[in-house]
Short mmCIF file of C-alpha atoms (C1' of nucleotides) in Angstrom, two decimals:
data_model
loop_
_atom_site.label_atom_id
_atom_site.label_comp_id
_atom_site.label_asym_id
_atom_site.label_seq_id
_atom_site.Cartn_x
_atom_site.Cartn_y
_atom_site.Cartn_z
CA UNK Q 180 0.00 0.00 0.00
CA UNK Q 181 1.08 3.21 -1.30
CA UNK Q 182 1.40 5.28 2.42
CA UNK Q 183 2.88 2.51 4.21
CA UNK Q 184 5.80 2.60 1.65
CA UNK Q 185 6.16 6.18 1.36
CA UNK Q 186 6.24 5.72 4.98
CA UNK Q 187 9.34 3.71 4.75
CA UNK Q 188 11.17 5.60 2.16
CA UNK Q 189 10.55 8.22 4.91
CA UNK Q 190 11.97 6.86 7.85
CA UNK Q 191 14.58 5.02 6.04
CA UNK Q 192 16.60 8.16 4.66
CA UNK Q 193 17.09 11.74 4.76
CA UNK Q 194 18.21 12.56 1.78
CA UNK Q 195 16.67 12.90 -1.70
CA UNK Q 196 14.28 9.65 -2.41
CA UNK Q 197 11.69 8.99 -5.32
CA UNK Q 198 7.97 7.85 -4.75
CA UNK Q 199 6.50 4.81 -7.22
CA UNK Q 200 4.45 6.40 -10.04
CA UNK Q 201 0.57 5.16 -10.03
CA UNK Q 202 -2.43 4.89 -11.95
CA UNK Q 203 -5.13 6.79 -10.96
CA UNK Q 204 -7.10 4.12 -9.66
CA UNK Q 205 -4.98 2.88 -6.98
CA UNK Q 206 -4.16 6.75 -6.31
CA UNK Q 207 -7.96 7.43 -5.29
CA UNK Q 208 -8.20 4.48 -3.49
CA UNK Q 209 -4.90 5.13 -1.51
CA UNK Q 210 -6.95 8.59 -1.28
CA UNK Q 211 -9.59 7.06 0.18
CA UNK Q 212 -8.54 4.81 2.69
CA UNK Q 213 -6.56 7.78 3.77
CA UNK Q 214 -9.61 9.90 4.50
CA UNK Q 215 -11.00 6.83 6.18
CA UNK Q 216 -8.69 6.93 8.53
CA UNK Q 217 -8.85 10.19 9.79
CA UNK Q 218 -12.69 9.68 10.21
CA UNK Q 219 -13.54 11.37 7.25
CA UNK Q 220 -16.28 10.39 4.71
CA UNK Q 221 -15.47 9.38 0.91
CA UNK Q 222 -18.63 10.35 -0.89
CA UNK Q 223 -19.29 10.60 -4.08
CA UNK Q 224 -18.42 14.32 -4.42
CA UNK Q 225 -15.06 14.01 -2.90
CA UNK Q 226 -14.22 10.83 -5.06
CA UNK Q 227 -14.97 13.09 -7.85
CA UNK Q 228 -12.93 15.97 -7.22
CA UNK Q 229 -10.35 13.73 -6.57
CA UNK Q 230 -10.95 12.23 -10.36
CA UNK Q 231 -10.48 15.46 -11.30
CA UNK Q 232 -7.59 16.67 -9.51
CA UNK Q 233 -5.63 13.54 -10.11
CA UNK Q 234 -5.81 14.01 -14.05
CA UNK Q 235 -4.91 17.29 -14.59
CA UNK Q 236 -1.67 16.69 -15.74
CA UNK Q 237 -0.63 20.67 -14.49
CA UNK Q 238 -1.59 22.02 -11.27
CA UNK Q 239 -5.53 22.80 -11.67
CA UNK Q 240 -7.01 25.99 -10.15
CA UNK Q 241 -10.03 25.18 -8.01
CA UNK Q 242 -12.41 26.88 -11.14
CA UNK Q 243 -10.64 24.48 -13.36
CA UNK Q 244 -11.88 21.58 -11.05
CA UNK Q 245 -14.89 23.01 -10.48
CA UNK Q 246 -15.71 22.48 -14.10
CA UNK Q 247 -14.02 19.30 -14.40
CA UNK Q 248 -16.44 18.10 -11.58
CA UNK Q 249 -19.81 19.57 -12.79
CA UNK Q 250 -19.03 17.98 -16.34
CA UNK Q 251 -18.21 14.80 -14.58
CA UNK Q 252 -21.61 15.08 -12.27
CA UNK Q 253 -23.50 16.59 -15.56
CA UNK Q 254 -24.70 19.23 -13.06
CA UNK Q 255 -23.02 22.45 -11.96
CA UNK Q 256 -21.23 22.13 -9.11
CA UNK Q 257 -20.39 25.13 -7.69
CA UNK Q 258 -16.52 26.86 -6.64
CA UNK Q 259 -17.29 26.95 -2.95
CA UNK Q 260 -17.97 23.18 -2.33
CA UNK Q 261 -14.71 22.57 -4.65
CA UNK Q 262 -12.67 24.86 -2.49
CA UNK Q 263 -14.21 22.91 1.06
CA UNK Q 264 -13.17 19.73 -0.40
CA UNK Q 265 -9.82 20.69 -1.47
CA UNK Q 266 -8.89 22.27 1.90
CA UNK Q 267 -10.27 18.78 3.10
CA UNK Q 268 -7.73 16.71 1.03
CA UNK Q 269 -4.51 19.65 1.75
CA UNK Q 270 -5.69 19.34 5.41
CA UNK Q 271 -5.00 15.45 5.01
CA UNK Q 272 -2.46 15.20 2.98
CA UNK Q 273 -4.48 13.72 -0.17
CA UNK Q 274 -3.86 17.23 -2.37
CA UNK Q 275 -0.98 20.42 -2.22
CA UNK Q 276 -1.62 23.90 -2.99
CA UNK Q 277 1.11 25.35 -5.37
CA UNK Q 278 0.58 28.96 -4.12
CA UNK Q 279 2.78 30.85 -6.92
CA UNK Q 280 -0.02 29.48 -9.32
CA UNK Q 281 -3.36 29.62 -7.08
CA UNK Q 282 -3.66 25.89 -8.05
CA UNK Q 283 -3.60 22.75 -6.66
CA UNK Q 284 -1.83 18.96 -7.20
CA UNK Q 285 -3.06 15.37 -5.96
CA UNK Q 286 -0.27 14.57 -3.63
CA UNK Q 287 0.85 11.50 -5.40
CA UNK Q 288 1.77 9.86 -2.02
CA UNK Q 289 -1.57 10.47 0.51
CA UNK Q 290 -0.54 10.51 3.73
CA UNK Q 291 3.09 10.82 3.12
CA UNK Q 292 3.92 14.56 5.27
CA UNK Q 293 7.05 15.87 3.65
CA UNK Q 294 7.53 19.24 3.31
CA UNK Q 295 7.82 19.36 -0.71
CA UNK Q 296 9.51 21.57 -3.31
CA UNK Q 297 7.57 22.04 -6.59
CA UNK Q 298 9.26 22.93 -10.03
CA UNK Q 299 6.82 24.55 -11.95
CA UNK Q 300 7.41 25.22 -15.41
CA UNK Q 301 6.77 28.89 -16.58
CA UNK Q 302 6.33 27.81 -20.12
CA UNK Q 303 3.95 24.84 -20.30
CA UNK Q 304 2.71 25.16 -16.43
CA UNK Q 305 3.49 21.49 -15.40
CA UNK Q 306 4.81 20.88 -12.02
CA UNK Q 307 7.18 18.21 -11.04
CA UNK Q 308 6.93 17.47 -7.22
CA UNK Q 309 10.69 16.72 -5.48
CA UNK Q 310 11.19 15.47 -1.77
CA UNK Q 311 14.52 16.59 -0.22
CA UNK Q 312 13.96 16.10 3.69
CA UNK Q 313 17.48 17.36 4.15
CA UNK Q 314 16.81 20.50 2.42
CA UNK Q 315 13.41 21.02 3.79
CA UNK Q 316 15.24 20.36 7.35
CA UNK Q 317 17.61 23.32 6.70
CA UNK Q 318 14.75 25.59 5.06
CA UNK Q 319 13.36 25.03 8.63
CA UNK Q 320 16.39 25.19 10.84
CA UNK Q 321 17.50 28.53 9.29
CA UNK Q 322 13.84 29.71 9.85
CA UNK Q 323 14.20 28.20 13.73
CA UNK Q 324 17.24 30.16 14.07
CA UNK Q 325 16.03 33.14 13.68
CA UNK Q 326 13.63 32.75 16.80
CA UNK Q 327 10.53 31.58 13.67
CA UNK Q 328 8.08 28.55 14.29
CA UNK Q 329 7.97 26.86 10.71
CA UNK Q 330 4.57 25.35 10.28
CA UNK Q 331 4.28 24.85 6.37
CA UNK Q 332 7.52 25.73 4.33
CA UNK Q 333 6.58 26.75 0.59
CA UNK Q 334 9.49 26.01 -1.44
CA UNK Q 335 8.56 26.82 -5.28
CA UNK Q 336 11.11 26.93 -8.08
CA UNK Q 337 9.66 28.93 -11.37
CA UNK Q 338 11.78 28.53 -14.01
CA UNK Q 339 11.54 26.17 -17.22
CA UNK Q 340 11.60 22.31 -16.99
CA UNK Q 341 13.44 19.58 -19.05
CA UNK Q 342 11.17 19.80 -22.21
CA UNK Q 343 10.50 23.07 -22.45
CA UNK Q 344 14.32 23.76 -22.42
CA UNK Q 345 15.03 21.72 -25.35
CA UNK S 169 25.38 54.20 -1.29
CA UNK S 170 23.17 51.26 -0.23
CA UNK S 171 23.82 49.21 -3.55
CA UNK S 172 27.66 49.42 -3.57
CA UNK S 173 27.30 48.31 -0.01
CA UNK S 174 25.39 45.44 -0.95
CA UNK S 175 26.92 43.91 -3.81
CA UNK S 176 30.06 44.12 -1.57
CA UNK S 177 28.18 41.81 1.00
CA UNK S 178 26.61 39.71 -1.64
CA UNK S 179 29.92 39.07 -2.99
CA UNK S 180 32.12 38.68 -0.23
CA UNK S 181 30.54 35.99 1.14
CA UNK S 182 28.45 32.98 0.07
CA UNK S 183 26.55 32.25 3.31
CA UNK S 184 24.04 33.99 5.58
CA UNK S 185 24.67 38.23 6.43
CA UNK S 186 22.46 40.85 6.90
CA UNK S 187 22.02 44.14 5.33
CA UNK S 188 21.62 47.75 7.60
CA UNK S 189 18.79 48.66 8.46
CA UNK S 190 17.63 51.77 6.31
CA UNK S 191 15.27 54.99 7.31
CA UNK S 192 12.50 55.50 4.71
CA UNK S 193 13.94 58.46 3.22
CA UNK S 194 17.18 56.52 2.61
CA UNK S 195 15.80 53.75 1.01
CA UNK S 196 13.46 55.75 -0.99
CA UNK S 197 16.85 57.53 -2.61
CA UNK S 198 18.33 54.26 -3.15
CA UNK S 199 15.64 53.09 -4.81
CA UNK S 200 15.25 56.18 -6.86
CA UNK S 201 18.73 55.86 -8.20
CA UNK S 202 18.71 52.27 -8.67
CA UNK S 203 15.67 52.75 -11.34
CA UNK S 204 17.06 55.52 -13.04
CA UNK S 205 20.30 53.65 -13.49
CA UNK S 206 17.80 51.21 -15.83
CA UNK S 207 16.80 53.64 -17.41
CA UNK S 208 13.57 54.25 -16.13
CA UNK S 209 12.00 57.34 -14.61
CA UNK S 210 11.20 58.17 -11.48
CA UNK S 211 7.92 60.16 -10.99
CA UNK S 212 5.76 61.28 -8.50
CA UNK S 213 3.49 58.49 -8.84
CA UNK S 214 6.19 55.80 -8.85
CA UNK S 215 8.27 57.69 -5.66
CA UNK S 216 4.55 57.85 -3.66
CA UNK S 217 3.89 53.98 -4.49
CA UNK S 218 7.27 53.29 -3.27
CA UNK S 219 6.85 55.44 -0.10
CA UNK S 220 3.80 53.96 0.50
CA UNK S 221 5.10 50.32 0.12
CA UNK S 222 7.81 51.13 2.50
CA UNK S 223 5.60 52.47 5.22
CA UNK S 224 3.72 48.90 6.10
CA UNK S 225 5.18 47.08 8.13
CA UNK S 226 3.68 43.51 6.80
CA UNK S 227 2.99 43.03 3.43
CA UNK S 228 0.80 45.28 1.12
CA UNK S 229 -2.12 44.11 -1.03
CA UNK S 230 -2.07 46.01 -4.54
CA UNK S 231 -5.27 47.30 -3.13
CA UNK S 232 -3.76 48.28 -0.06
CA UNK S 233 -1.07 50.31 -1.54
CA UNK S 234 -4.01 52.08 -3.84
CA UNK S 235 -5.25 53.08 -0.81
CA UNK S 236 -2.78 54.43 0.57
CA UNK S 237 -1.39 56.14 -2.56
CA UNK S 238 -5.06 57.75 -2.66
CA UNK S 239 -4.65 59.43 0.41
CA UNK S 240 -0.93 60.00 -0.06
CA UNK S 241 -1.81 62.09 -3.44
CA UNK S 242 -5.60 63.35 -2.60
CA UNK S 243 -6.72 61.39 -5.17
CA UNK S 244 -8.07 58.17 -5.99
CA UNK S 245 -5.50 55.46 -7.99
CA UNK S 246 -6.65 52.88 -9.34
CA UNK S 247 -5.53 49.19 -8.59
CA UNK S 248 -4.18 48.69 -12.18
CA UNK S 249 -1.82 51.62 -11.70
CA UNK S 250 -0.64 50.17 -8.96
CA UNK S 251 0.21 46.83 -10.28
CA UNK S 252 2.14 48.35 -13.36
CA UNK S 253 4.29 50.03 -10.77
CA UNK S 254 4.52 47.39 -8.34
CA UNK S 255 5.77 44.96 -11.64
CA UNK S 256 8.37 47.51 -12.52
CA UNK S 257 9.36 47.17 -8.85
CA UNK S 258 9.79 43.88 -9.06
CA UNK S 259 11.49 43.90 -12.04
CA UNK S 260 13.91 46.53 -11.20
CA UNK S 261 14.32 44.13 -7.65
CA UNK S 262 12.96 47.34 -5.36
CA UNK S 263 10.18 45.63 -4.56
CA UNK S 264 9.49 41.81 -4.19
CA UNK S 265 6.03 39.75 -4.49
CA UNK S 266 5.47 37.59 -1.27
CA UNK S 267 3.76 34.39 -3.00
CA UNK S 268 1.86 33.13 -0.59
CA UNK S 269 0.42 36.39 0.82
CA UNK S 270 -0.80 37.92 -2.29
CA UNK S 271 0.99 40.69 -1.13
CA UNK S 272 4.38 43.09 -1.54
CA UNK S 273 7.53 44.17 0.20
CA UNK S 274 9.95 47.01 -0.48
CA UNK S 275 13.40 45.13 -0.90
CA UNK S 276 15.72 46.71 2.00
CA UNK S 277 18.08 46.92 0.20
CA UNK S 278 17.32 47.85 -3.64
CA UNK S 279 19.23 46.60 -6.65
CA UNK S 280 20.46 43.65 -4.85
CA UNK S 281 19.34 40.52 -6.13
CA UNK S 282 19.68 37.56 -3.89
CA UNK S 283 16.90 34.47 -4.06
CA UNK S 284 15.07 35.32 -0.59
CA UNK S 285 13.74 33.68 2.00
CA UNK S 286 10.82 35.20 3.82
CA UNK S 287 9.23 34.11 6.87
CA UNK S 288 5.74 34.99 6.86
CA UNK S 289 4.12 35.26 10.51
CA UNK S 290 0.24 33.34 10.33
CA UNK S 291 -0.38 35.43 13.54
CA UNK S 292 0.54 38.70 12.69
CA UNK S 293 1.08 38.81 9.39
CA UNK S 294 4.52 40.21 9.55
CA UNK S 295 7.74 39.07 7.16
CA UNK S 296 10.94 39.05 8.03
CA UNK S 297 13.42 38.55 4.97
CA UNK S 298 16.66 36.27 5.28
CA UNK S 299 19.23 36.20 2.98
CA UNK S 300 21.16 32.59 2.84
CA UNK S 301 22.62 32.19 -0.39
CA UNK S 302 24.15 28.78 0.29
CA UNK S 303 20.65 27.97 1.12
CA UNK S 304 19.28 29.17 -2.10
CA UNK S 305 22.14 27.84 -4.43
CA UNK S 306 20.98 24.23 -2.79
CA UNK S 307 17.03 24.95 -3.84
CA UNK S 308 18.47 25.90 -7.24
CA UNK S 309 20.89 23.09 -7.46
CA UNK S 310 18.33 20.51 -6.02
CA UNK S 311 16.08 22.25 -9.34
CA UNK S 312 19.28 21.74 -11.48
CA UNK S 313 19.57 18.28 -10.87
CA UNK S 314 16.28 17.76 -11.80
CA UNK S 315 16.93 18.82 -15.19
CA UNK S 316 14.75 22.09 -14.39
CA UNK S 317 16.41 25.67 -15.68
CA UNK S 318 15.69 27.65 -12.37
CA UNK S 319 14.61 31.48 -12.76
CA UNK S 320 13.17 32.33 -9.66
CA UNK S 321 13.06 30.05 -6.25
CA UNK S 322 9.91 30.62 -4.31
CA UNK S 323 10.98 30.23 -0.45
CA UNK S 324 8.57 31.29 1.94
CA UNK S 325 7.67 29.87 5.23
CA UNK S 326 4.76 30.47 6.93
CA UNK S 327 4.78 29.59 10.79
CA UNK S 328 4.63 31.56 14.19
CA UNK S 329 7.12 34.64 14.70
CA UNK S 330 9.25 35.29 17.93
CA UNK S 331 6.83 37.90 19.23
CA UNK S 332 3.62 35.85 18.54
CA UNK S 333 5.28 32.59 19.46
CA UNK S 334 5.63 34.07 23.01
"C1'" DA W 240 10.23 77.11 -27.74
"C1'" DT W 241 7.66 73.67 -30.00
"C1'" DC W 242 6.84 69.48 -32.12
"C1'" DG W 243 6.54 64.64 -32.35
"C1'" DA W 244 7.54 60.23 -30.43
"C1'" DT W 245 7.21 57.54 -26.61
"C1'" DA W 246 6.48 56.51 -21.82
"C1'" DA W 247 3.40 57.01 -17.98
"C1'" DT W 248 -0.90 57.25 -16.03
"C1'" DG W 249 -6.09 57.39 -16.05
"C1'" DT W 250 -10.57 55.17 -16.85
"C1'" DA W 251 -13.71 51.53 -17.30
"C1'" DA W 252 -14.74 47.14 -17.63
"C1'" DT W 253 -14.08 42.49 -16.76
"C1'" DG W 254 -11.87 38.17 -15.37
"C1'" DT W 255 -10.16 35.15 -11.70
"C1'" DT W 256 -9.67 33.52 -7.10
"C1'" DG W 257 -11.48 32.98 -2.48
"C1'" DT W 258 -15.06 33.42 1.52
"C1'" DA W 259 -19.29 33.93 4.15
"C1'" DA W 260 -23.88 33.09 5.40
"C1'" DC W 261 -27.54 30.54 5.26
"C1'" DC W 262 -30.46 26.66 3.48
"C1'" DT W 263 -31.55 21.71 2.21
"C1'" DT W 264 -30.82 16.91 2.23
"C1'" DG W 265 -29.87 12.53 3.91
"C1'" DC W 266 -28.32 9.52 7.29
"C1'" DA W 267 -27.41 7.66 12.08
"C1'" DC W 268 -29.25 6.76 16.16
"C1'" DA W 269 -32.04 7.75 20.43
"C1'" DT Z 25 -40.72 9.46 14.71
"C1'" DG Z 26 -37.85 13.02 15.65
"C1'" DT Z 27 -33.66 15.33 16.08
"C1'" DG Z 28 -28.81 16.17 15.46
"C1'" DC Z 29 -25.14 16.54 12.47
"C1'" DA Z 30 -22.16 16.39 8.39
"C1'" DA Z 31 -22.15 17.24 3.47
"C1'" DG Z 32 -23.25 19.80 -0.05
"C1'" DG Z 33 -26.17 23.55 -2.55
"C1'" DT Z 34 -27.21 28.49 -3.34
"C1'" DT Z 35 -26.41 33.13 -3.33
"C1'" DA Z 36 -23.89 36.90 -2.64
"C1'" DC Z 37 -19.88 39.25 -2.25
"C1'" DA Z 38 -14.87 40.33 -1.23
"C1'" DA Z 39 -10.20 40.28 -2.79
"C1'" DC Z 40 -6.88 39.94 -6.35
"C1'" DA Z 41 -5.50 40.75 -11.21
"C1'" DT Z 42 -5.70 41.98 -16.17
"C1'" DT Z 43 -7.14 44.13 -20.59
"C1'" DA Z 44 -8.17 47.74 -23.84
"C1'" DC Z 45 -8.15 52.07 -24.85
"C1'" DA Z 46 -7.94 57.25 -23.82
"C1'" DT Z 47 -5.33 61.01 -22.01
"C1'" DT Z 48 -1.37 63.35 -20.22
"C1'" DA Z 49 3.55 63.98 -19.21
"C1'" DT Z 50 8.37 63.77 -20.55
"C1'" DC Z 51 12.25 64.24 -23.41
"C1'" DG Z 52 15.07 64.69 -27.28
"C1'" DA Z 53 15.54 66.74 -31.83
"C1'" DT Z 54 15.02 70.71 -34.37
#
DNA sequence: ATCGATAATGTAATGTTGTAACCTTGCACA
DNA sequence: TGTGCAAGGTTACAACATTACATTATCGAT
C-alpha cells in the first residue's frame, strides 16, 4: 500500500528519495482509505474531485476543477464546495496547494507529510513534485534560528523544466 | 550608497549576512537611483507607491497600496496603476512579491538581487526577509539536478514569529 | 520654444480567485 | 418518529488581477 511505503522511504533516509508512479485508480483508493482513517467520509463528491484533480496533468485551479467536476456530475457544481473539499484533502495530505499558481496537485503519495519543493514550469505550467527532507530540514532550521516557528515551508522553483528547455 | 554596499556583501561571502537597516527616506533615494540607473523614470506616482510600500510594516495588497497612494496624493489610484508600478518594482528588484500572501515588500536593500527567504508570521502577518545564499544555491541546485532551468526560487515559510510565538 | 515620439498614467470594464452566510438533504441513532 | 449533524447547494460578495483604450507627461531633436 502506497502510504505505508512512502512511509518507509521516509523513515529510512534523509536525503533525496523517489515515490512509485501510479495509476489513478490505486491513487484514489490510496486517497480514500486515507480519508477513512482520519474519520472522514469518501462520498461521491469528494471521489470526484479527486478524479479530477488527479488528471490534470498541471496544477488545476479550483475553477478548473470546479468544471471538471460539474461535467463529470453533468450538473453544476459550484466553486465553494470545490474549495471545502480541497482544503479537506490539503488538510490530510491527499492534495498540495502550489501557491505561486493559485492551483492545486493530488499529492501523489496520501498521507506521506514531507515538506515538498515544486518545479513549476513557466512555459507549459506542469509541475514536477521533489522530496529533499534534508533540504526542507535546513529551510526550517534557518527559519528556527532566527527565533521563527515553521509550520508549512513553501518552497517553489519557477523557471523552465526539461522539455520546455530543449 | 546602499547598492555598492550590498553587492560588496553579496559578494564577499556565500553564506548567511544581513544588510543595515535603512530609514525610509534613505531607502526611498536608493531606490530612486537604482531605477534611473535602468533607465527608467522616477515620478511622483512611482516615488509615492514606493513610499507607501515602505511604510507597512507587513505586506501590502495592490489594493492596499491604492489606498494608501489615494490618500498619499488626494486622489483616488486605481488598482491597475498600482500593479504596473509594483511589476516595474519587481522587475527593477525594489520591490518583491510575497507568493503566498498575495501581497508586496519594499526590498531593503534595492538593486540587490539575492533568491530570498521570507518568513511569513500566520499570527501577525509580519515578514521578516533572510538572505542565505548557500541555502538558495541548494534549492536551485536541487532544481538543477532535476533537469529544471531555475529562474526564480519561491521560499517562503509560513509559521509563528518570535513575538507571537511568546 | 515647440513638435513629435514615446512613456506614464487614467478610466472603465471584466476576469479570476477565495469566503461567508444561510439553506436543504440525507443519514445515524435515540 | 424526531432530532442532530455532516455534506453539499445556493447566493452573494470580497479580494486579487488583467485588458483595452484614452489622455497626459516627458524628453530629445530641431
Amino acid at each position: 500500500m502506497l502510504a505505508a511505503r512512502c512511509r518507509r522511504a521516509y523513515l529510512g533516509a534523509m536525503g533525496t528519495h523517489h515515490h512509485p508512479i501510479n495509476d489513478t485508480a490505486a491513487l484514489k483508493d490510496a486517497a480514500r482509505t486515507q480519508l477513512i482513517d482520519r474519520g472522514e467520509q469518501w462520498t461521491e463528491m469528494r471521489a470526484t474531485v479527486f478524479e479530477a484533480l488527479a488528471t490534470f496533468d498541471s496544477p488545476a485551479s479550483a475553477y478548473d476543477i470546479a468544471e471538471e467536476v460539474s461535467r463529470r456530475r453533468g450538473k453544476r457544481v459550484a466553486a465553494n464546495s470545490v474549495y471545502r473539499i480541497l482544503d479537506l484533502f490539503v488538510g490530510a495530505n491527499l492534495a498540495r496547494r502550489v501557491e505561486s499558481a493559485n492551483a492545486y496537485v493530488a499529492n501523489e503519495h496520501p498521507g506521506c507529510l514531507h515538506d515538498c519543493i515544486f518545479l513549476i514550469c513557466d512555459q507549459c505550467g506542469k509541475a514536477t513534485h521533489i522530496d529533499d527532507d534534508r533540504l526542507t530540514a535546513e529551510v526550517r532550521d534557518v527559519a528556527s534560528k532566527a527565533g521563527f516557528k515553521a509550520a508549512r515551508p513553501v518552497i517553489e522553483v519557477r523557471g523552465r523544466c526539461g522539455e520546455c528547455e530543449r
